[in-house]
mmCIF file of C-alpha atoms in Angstrom:
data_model
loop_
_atom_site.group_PDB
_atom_site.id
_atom_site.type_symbol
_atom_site.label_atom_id
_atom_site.label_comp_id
_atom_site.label_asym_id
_atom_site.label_seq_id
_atom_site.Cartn_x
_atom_site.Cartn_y
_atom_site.Cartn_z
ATOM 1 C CA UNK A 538 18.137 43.830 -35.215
ATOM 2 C CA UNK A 539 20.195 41.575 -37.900
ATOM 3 C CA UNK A 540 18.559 40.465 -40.994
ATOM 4 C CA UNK A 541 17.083 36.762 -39.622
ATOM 5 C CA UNK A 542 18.603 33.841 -40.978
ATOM 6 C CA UNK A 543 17.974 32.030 -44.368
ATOM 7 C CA UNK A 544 15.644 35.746 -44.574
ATOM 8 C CA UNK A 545 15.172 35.909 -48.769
ATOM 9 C CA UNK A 546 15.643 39.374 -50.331
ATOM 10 C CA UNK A 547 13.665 42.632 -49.525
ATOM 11 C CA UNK A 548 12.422 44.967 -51.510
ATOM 12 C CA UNK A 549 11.369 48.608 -51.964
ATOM 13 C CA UNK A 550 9.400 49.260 -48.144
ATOM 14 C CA UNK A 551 6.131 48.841 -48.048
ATOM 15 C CA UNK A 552 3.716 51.156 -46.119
ATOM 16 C CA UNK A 553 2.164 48.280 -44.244
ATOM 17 C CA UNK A 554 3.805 44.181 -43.347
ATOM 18 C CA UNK A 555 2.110 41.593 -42.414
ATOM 19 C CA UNK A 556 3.288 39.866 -39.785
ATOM 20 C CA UNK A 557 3.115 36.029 -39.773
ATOM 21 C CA UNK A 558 4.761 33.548 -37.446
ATOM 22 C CA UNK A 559 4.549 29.894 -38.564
ATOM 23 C CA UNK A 560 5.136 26.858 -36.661
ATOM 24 C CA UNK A 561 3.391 23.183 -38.080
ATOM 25 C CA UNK A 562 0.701 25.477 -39.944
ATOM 26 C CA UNK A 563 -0.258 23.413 -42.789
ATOM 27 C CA UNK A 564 -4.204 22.534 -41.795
ATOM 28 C CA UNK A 565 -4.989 26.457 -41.833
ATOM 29 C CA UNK A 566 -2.294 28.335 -44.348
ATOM 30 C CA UNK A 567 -3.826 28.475 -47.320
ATOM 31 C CA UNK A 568 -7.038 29.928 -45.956
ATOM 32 C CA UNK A 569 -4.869 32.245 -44.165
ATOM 33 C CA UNK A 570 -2.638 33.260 -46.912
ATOM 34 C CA UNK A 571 -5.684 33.819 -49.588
ATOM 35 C CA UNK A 572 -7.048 36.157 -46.546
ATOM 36 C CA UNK A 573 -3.679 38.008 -46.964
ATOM 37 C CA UNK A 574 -4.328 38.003 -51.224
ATOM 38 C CA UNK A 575 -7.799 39.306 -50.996
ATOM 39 C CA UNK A 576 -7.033 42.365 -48.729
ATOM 40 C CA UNK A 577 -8.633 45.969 -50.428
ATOM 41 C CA UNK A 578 -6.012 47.877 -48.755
ATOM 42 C CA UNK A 579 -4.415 49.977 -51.907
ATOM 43 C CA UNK A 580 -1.072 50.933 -50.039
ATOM 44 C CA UNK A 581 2.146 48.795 -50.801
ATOM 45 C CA UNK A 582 1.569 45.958 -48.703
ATOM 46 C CA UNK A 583 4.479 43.135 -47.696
ATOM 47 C CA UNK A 584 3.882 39.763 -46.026
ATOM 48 C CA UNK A 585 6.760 39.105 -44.055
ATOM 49 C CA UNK A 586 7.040 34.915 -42.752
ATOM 50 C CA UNK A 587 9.188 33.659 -40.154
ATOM 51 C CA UNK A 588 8.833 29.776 -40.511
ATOM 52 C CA UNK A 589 9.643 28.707 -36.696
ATOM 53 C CA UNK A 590 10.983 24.761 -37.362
ATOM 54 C CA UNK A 591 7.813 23.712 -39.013
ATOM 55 C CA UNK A 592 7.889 19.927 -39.531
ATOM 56 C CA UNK A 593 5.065 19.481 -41.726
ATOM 57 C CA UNK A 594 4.434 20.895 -44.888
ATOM 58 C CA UNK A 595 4.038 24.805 -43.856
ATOM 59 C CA UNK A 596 7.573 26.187 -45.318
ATOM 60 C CA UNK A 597 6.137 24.357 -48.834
ATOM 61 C CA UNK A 598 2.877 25.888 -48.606
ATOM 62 C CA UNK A 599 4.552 29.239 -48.299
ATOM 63 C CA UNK A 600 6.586 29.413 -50.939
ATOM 64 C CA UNK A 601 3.958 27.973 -53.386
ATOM 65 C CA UNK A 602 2.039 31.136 -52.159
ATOM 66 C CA UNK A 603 5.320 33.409 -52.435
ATOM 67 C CA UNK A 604 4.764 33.342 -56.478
ATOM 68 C CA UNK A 605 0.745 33.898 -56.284
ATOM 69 C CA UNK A 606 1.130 36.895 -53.803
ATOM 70 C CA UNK A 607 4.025 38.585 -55.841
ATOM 71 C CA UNK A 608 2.129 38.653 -58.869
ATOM 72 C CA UNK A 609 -0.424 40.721 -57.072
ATOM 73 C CA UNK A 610 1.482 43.386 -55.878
ATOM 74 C CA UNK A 611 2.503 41.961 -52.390
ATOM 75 C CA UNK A 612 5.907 41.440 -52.070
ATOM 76 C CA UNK A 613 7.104 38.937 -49.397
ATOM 77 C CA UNK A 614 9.851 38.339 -47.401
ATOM 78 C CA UNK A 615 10.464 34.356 -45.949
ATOM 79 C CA UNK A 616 12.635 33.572 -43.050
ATOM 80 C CA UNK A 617 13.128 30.856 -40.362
ATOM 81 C CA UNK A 618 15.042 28.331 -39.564
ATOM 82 C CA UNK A 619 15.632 24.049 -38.949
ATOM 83 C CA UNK A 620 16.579 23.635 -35.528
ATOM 84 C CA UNK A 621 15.410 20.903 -33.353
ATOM 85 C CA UNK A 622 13.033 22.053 -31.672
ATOM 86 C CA UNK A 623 10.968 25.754 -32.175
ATOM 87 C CA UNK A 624 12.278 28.920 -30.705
ATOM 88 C CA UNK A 625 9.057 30.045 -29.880
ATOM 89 C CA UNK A 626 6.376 32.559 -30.698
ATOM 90 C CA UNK A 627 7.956 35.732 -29.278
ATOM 91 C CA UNK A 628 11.556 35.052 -31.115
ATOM 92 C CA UNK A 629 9.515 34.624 -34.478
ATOM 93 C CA UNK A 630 7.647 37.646 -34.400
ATOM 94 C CA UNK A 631 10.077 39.834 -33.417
ATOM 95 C CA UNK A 632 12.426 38.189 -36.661
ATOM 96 C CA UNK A 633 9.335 38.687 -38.812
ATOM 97 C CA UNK A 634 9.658 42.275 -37.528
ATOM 98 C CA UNK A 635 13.360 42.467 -38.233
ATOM 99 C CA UNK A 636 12.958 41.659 -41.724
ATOM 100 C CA UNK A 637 10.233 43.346 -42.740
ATOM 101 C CA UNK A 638 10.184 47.046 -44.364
ATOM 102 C CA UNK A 639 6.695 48.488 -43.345
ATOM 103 C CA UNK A 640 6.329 51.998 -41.639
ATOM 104 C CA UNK A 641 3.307 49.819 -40.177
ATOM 105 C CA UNK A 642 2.778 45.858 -38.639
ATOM 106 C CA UNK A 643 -0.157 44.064 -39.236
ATOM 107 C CA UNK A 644 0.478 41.309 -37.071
ATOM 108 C CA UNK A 645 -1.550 37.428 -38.064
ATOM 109 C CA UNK A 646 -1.433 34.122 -36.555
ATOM 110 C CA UNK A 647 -1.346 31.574 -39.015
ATOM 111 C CA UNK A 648 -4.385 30.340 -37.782
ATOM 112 C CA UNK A 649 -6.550 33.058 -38.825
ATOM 113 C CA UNK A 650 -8.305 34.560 -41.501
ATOM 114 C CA UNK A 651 -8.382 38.480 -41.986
ATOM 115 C CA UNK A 652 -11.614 40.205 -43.643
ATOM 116 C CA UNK A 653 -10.842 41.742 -46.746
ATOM 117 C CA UNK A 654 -11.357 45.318 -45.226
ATOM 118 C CA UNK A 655 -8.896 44.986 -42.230
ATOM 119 C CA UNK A 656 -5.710 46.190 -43.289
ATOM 120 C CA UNK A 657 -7.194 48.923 -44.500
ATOM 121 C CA UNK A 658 -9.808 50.234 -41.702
ATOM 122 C CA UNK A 659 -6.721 49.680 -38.605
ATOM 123 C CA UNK A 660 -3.959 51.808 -41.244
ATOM 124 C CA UNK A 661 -6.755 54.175 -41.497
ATOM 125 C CA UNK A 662 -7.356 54.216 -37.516
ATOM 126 C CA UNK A 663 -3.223 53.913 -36.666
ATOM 127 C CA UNK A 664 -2.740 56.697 -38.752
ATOM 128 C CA UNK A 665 -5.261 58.801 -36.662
ATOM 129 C CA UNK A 666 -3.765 56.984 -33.214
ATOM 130 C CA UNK A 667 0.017 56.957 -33.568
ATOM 131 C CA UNK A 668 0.656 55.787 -30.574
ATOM 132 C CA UNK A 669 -1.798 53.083 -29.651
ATOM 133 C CA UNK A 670 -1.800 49.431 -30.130
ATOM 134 C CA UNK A 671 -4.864 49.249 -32.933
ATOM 135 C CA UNK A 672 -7.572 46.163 -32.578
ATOM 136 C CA UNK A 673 -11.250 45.025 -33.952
ATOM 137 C CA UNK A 674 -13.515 42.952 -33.038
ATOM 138 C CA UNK A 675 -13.755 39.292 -33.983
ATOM 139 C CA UNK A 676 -15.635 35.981 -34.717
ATOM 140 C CA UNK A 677 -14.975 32.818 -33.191
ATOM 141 C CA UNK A 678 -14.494 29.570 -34.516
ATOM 142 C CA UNK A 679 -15.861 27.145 -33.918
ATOM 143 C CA UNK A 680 -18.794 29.916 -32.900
ATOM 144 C CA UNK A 681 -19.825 28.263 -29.919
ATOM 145 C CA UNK A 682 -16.285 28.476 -28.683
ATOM 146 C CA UNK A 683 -15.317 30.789 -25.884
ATOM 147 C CA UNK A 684 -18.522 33.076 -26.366
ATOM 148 C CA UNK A 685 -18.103 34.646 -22.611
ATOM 149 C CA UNK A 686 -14.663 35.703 -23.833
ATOM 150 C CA UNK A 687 -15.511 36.802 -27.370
ATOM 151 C CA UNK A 688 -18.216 39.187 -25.996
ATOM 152 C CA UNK A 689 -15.684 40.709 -23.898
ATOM 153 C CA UNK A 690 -13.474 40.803 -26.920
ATOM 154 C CA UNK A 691 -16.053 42.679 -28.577
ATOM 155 C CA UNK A 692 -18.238 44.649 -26.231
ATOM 156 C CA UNK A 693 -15.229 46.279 -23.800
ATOM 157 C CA UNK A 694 -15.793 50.155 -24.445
ATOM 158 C CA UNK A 695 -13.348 52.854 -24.851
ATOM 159 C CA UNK A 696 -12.585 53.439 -21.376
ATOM 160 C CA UNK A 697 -12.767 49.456 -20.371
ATOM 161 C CA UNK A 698 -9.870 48.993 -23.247
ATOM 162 C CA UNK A 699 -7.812 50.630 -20.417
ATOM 163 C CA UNK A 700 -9.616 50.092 -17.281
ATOM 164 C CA UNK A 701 -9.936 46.737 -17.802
ATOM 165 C CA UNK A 702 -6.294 45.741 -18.132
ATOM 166 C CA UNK A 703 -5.784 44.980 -14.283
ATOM 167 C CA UNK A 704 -8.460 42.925 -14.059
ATOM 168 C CA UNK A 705 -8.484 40.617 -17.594
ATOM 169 C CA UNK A 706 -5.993 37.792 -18.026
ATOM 170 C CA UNK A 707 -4.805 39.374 -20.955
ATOM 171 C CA UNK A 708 -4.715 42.001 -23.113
ATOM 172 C CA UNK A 709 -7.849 44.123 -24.170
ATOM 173 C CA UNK A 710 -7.597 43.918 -27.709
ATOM 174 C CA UNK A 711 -5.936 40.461 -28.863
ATOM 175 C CA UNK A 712 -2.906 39.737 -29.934
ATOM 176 C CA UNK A 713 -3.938 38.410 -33.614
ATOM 177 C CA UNK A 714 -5.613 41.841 -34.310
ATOM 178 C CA UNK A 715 -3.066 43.869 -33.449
ATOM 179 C CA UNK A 716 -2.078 47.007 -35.465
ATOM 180 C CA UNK A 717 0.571 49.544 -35.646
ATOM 181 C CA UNK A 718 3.258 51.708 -36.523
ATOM 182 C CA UNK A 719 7.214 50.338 -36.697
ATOM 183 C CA UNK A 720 8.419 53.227 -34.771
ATOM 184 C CA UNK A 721 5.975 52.667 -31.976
ATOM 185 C CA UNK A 722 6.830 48.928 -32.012
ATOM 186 C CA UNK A 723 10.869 49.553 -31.632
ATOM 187 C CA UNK A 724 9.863 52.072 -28.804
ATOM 188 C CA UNK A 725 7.899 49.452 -26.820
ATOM 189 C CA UNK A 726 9.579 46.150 -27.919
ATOM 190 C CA UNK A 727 11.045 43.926 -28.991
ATOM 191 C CA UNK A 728 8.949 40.758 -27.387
ATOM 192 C CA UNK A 729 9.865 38.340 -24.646
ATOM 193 C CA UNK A 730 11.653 35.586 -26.067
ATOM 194 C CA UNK A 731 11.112 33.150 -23.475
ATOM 195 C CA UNK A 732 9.361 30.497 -25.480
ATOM 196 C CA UNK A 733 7.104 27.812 -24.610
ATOM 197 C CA UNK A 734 4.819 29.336 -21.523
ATOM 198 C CA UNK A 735 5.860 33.104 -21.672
ATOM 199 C CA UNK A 736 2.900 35.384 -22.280
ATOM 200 C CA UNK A 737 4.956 37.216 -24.850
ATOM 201 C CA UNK A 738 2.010 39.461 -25.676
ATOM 202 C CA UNK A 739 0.890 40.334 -22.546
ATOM 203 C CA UNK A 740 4.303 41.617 -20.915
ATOM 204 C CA UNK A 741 4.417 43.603 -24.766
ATOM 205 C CA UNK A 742 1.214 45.146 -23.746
ATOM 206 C CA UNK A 743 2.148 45.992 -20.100
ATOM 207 C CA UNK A 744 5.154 47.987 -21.249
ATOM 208 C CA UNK A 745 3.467 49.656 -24.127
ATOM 209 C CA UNK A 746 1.178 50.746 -20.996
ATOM 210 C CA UNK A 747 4.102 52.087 -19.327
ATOM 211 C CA UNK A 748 5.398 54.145 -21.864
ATOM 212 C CA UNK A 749 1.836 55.648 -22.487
ATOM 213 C CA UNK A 750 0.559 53.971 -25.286
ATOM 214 C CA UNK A 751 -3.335 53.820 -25.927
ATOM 215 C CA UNK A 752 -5.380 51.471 -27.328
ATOM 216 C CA UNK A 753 -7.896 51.547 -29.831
ATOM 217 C CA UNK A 754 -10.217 49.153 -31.420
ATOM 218 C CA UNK A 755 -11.937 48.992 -34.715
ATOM 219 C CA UNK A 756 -15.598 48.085 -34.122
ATOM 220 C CA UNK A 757 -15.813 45.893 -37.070
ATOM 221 C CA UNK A 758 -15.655 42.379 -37.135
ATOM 222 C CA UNK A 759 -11.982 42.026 -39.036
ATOM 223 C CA UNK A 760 -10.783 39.061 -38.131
ATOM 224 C CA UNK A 761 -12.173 35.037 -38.060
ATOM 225 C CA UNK A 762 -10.402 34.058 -34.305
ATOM 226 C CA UNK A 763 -10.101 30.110 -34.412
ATOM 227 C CA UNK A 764 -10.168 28.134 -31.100
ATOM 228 C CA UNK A 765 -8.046 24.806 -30.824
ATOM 229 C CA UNK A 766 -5.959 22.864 -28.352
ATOM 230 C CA UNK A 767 -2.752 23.523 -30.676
ATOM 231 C CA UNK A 768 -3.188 27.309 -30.527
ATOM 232 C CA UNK A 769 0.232 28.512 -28.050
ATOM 233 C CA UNK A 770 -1.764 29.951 -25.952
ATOM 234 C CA UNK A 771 -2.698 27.099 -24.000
ATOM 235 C CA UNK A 772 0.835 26.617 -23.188
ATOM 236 C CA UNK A 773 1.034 29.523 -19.984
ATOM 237 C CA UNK A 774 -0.169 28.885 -17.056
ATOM 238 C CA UNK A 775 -2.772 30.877 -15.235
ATOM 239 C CA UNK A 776 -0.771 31.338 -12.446
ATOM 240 C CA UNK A 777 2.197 32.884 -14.842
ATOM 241 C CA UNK A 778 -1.003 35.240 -15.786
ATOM 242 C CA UNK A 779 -1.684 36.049 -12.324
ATOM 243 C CA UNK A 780 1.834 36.800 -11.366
ATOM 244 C CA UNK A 781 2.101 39.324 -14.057
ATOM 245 C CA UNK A 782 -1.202 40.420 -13.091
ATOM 246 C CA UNK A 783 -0.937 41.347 -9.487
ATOM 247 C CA UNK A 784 2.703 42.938 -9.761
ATOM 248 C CA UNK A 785 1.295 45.667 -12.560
ATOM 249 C CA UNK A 786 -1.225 46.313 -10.628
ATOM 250 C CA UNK A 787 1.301 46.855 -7.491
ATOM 251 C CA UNK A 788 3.107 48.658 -10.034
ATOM 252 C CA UNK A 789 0.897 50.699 -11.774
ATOM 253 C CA UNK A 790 -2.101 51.523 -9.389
ATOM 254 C CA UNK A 791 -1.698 50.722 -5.313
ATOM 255 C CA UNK A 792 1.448 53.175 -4.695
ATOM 256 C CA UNK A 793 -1.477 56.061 -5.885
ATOM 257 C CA UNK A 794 -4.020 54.626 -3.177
ATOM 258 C CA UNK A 795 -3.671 54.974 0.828
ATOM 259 C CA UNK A 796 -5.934 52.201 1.374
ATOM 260 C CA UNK A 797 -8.189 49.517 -0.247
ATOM 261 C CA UNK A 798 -10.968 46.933 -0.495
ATOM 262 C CA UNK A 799 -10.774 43.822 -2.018
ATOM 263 C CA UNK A 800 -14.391 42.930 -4.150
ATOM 264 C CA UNK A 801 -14.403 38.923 -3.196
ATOM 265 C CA UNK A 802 -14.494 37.729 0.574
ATOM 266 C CA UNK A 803 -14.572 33.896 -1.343
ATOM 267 C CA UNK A 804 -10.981 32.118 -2.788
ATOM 268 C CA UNK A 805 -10.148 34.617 -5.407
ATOM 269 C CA UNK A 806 -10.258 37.473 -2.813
ATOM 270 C CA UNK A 807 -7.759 35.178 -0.513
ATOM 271 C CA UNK A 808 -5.776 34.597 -3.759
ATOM 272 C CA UNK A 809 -5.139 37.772 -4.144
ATOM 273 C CA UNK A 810 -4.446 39.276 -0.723
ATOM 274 C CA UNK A 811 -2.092 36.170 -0.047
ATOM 275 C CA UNK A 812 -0.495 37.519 -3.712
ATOM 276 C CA UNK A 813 0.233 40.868 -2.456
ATOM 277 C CA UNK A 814 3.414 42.281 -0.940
ATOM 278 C CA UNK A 815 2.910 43.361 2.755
ATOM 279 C CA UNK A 816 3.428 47.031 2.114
ATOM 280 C CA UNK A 817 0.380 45.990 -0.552
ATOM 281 C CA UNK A 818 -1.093 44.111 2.247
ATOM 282 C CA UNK A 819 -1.404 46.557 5.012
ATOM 283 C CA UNK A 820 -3.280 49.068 2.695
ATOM 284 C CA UNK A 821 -6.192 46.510 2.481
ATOM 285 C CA UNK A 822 -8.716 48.090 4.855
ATOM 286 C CA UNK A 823 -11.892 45.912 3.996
ATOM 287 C CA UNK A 824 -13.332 42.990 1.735
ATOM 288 C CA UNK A 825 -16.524 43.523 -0.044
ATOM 289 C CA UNK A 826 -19.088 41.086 -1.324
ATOM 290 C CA UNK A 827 -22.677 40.492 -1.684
ATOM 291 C CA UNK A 828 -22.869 37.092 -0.243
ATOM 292 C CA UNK A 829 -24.918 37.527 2.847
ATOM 293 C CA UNK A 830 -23.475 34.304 4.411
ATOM 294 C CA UNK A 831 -19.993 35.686 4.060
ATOM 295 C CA UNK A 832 -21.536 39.750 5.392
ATOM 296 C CA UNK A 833 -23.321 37.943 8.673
ATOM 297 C CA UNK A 834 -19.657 36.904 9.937
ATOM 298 C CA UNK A 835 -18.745 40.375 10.290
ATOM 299 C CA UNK A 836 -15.315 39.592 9.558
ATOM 300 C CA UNK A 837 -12.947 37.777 6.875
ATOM 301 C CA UNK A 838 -11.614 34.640 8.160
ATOM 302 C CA UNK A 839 -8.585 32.864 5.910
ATOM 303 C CA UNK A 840 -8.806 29.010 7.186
ATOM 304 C CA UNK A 841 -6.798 27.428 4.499
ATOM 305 C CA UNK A 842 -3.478 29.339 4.408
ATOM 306 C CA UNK A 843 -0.651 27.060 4.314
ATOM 307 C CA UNK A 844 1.551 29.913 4.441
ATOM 308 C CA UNK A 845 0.879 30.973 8.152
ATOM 309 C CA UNK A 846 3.755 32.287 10.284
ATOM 310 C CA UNK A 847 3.141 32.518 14.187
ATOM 311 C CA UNK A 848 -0.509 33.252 12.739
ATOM 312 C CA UNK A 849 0.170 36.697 11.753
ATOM 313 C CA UNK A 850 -1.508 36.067 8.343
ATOM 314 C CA UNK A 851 -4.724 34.925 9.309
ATOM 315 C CA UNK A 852 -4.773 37.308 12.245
ATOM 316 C CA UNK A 853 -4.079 40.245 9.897
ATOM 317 C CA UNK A 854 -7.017 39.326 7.533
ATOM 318 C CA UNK A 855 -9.653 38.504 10.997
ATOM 319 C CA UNK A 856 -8.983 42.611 11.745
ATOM 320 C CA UNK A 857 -10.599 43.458 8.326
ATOM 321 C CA UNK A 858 -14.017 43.847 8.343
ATOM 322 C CA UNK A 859 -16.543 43.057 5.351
ATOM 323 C CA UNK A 860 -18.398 45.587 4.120
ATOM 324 C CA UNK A 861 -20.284 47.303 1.374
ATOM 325 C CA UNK A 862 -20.109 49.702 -1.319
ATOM 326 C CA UNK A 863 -15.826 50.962 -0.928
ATOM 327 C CA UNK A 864 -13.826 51.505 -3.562
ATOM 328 C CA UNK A 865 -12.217 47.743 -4.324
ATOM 329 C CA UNK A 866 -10.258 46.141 -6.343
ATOM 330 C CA UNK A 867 -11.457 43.096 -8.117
ATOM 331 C CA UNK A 868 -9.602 39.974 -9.512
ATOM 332 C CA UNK A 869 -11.041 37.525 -11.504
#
């Protein structure tokens, strides 16, 4: 990768950079930036800022900061640019990447606030798992927000961390905590630069899957996770989700199986078997659910398929009888 453009000087490499995307920041910088100043980490540390066509008052608010952070030993490195219209979140990470130094990434939204221990605990714990994608645990904000998902942030164990991943709608530890080494980055990356509606973190986390990567979490609470309608997030589509969903899944685990059930005789269960290729298809051998309306038909039914050719869809799925307690698979 080239130096980004209107990138200021680097340094000496650090041990550990910061990664921070910006786009129309301003309300949350400063709290996120004195996060970044009151880290207890004692390894060279670099905050590296790619300012993605802010049009408020973020690009000031970073450079005021530049001064404040240099004087305490973390150097920083500012690029970005004053297009138009934003490139998006996966082009200004991966120039944040490009023009930092660190042997490690410590990647931030600009949203968020780190703890003062974080940078320190996930080095410590990347150092140990070279070739995992390090996370923690976090706290909401607003609290109330989300708190179904932030308990499954939190409370996932070890093996759910990977068992989980073809059955959550995204990763299993989140993007903003992410930790880990440059080399392991370059092997897996660089992200999808698709802008606006690309799960750029997600189809990052499916390939560092593929090439054997773990993943680790830090069960501290390291990070303040805020919950708003700007947040980019909001901007893919659960269907995008499900796409990439179903075809790792065909990827990754159904060539290894002869057969299958499918947990969910209701919409979801249709969803998915209507999602499916037809090799994927024809290894479905039963649905499974606990419903005892759905169990008393004796068999699966699809009525709402606008799909249908000649009826071979619907009378595939009437020869596939409901039952209980086969292996499944089950999408949520």
């Amino acid at each position: 990768m080239q130096l980004p453009e209107n990138a200021t000087t680097r340094g000496p490499p650090a041990l550990v950079s910061i990664v921070l995307p910006v786009h129309n920041a301003e309300q949350w910088l400063e709290e996120c930036l004195t996060s970044v100043l009151q880290q207890d980490f004692d390894g060279t540390t670099e905050l590296s800022v790619f300012n993605d066509a802010s049009k408020d008052k973020s690009r000031t608010i970073i450079e005021n900061w530049k001064v404040k952070l240099e004087d305490s030993g973390i150097s920083v490195v500012i690029g970005g640019h004053d297009s138009p219209s934003p490139r998006g979140v996966g082009y200004s990470k991966n120039q944040a990447v490009a023009q930092s130094t660190g042997s490690y990434l410590c990647f931030l939204d600009s949203d968020d606030v780190m703890m003062p221990q974080r940078v320190r605990l996930q080095y410590e714990a990347a150092v140990q798992h070279p070739t995992s994608i390090i996370g923690c645990q976090v706290r909401r904000d607003p609290p109330d927000s989300t708190e179904r998902y932030t308990r499954w942030i939190n409370q996932l164990t070890s093996d759910q961390l990977l068992t989980q991943v073809f059955t959550s709608h995204g990763p299993t530890v989140i993007m903003p905590t992410w930790f880990c080494s440059r080399a392991w980055f370059s092997h897996v990356g660089p992200f999808d630069e698709g802008g606006q509606g690309v799960p750029e973190d997600l189809l990052f986390f499916y390939e560092h899957l593929r090439k054997g990567g773990g993943v680790f979490r830090v069960d501290q609470h390291l990070l303040l996770y805020r919950y708003h309608l700007c947040a980019a997030t909001h901007s893919v589509l659960e269907m995008t989700i499900w796409t990439h969903r179903v075809h790792f899944l065909e990827e990754q685990v159904l060539p290894h199986w002869k057969s299958f059930t499918i947990w969910n005789a209701g919409k979801q269960g249709r969803k998915l078997y209507r999602s499916l290729t037809a090799a994927s298809r024809r290894k479905v051998v039963a649905f499974c659910d606990v419903d005892e309306n759905k169990i008393r038909k004796g068999f699966y039914c699809h009525e709402d398929s606008q799909d249908l050719t000649g009826g071979q869809f619907e009378d595939n799925l009437k020869s596939l009888h409901l039952q209980e307690g086969q292996d499944f698979v089950h999408f949520s």
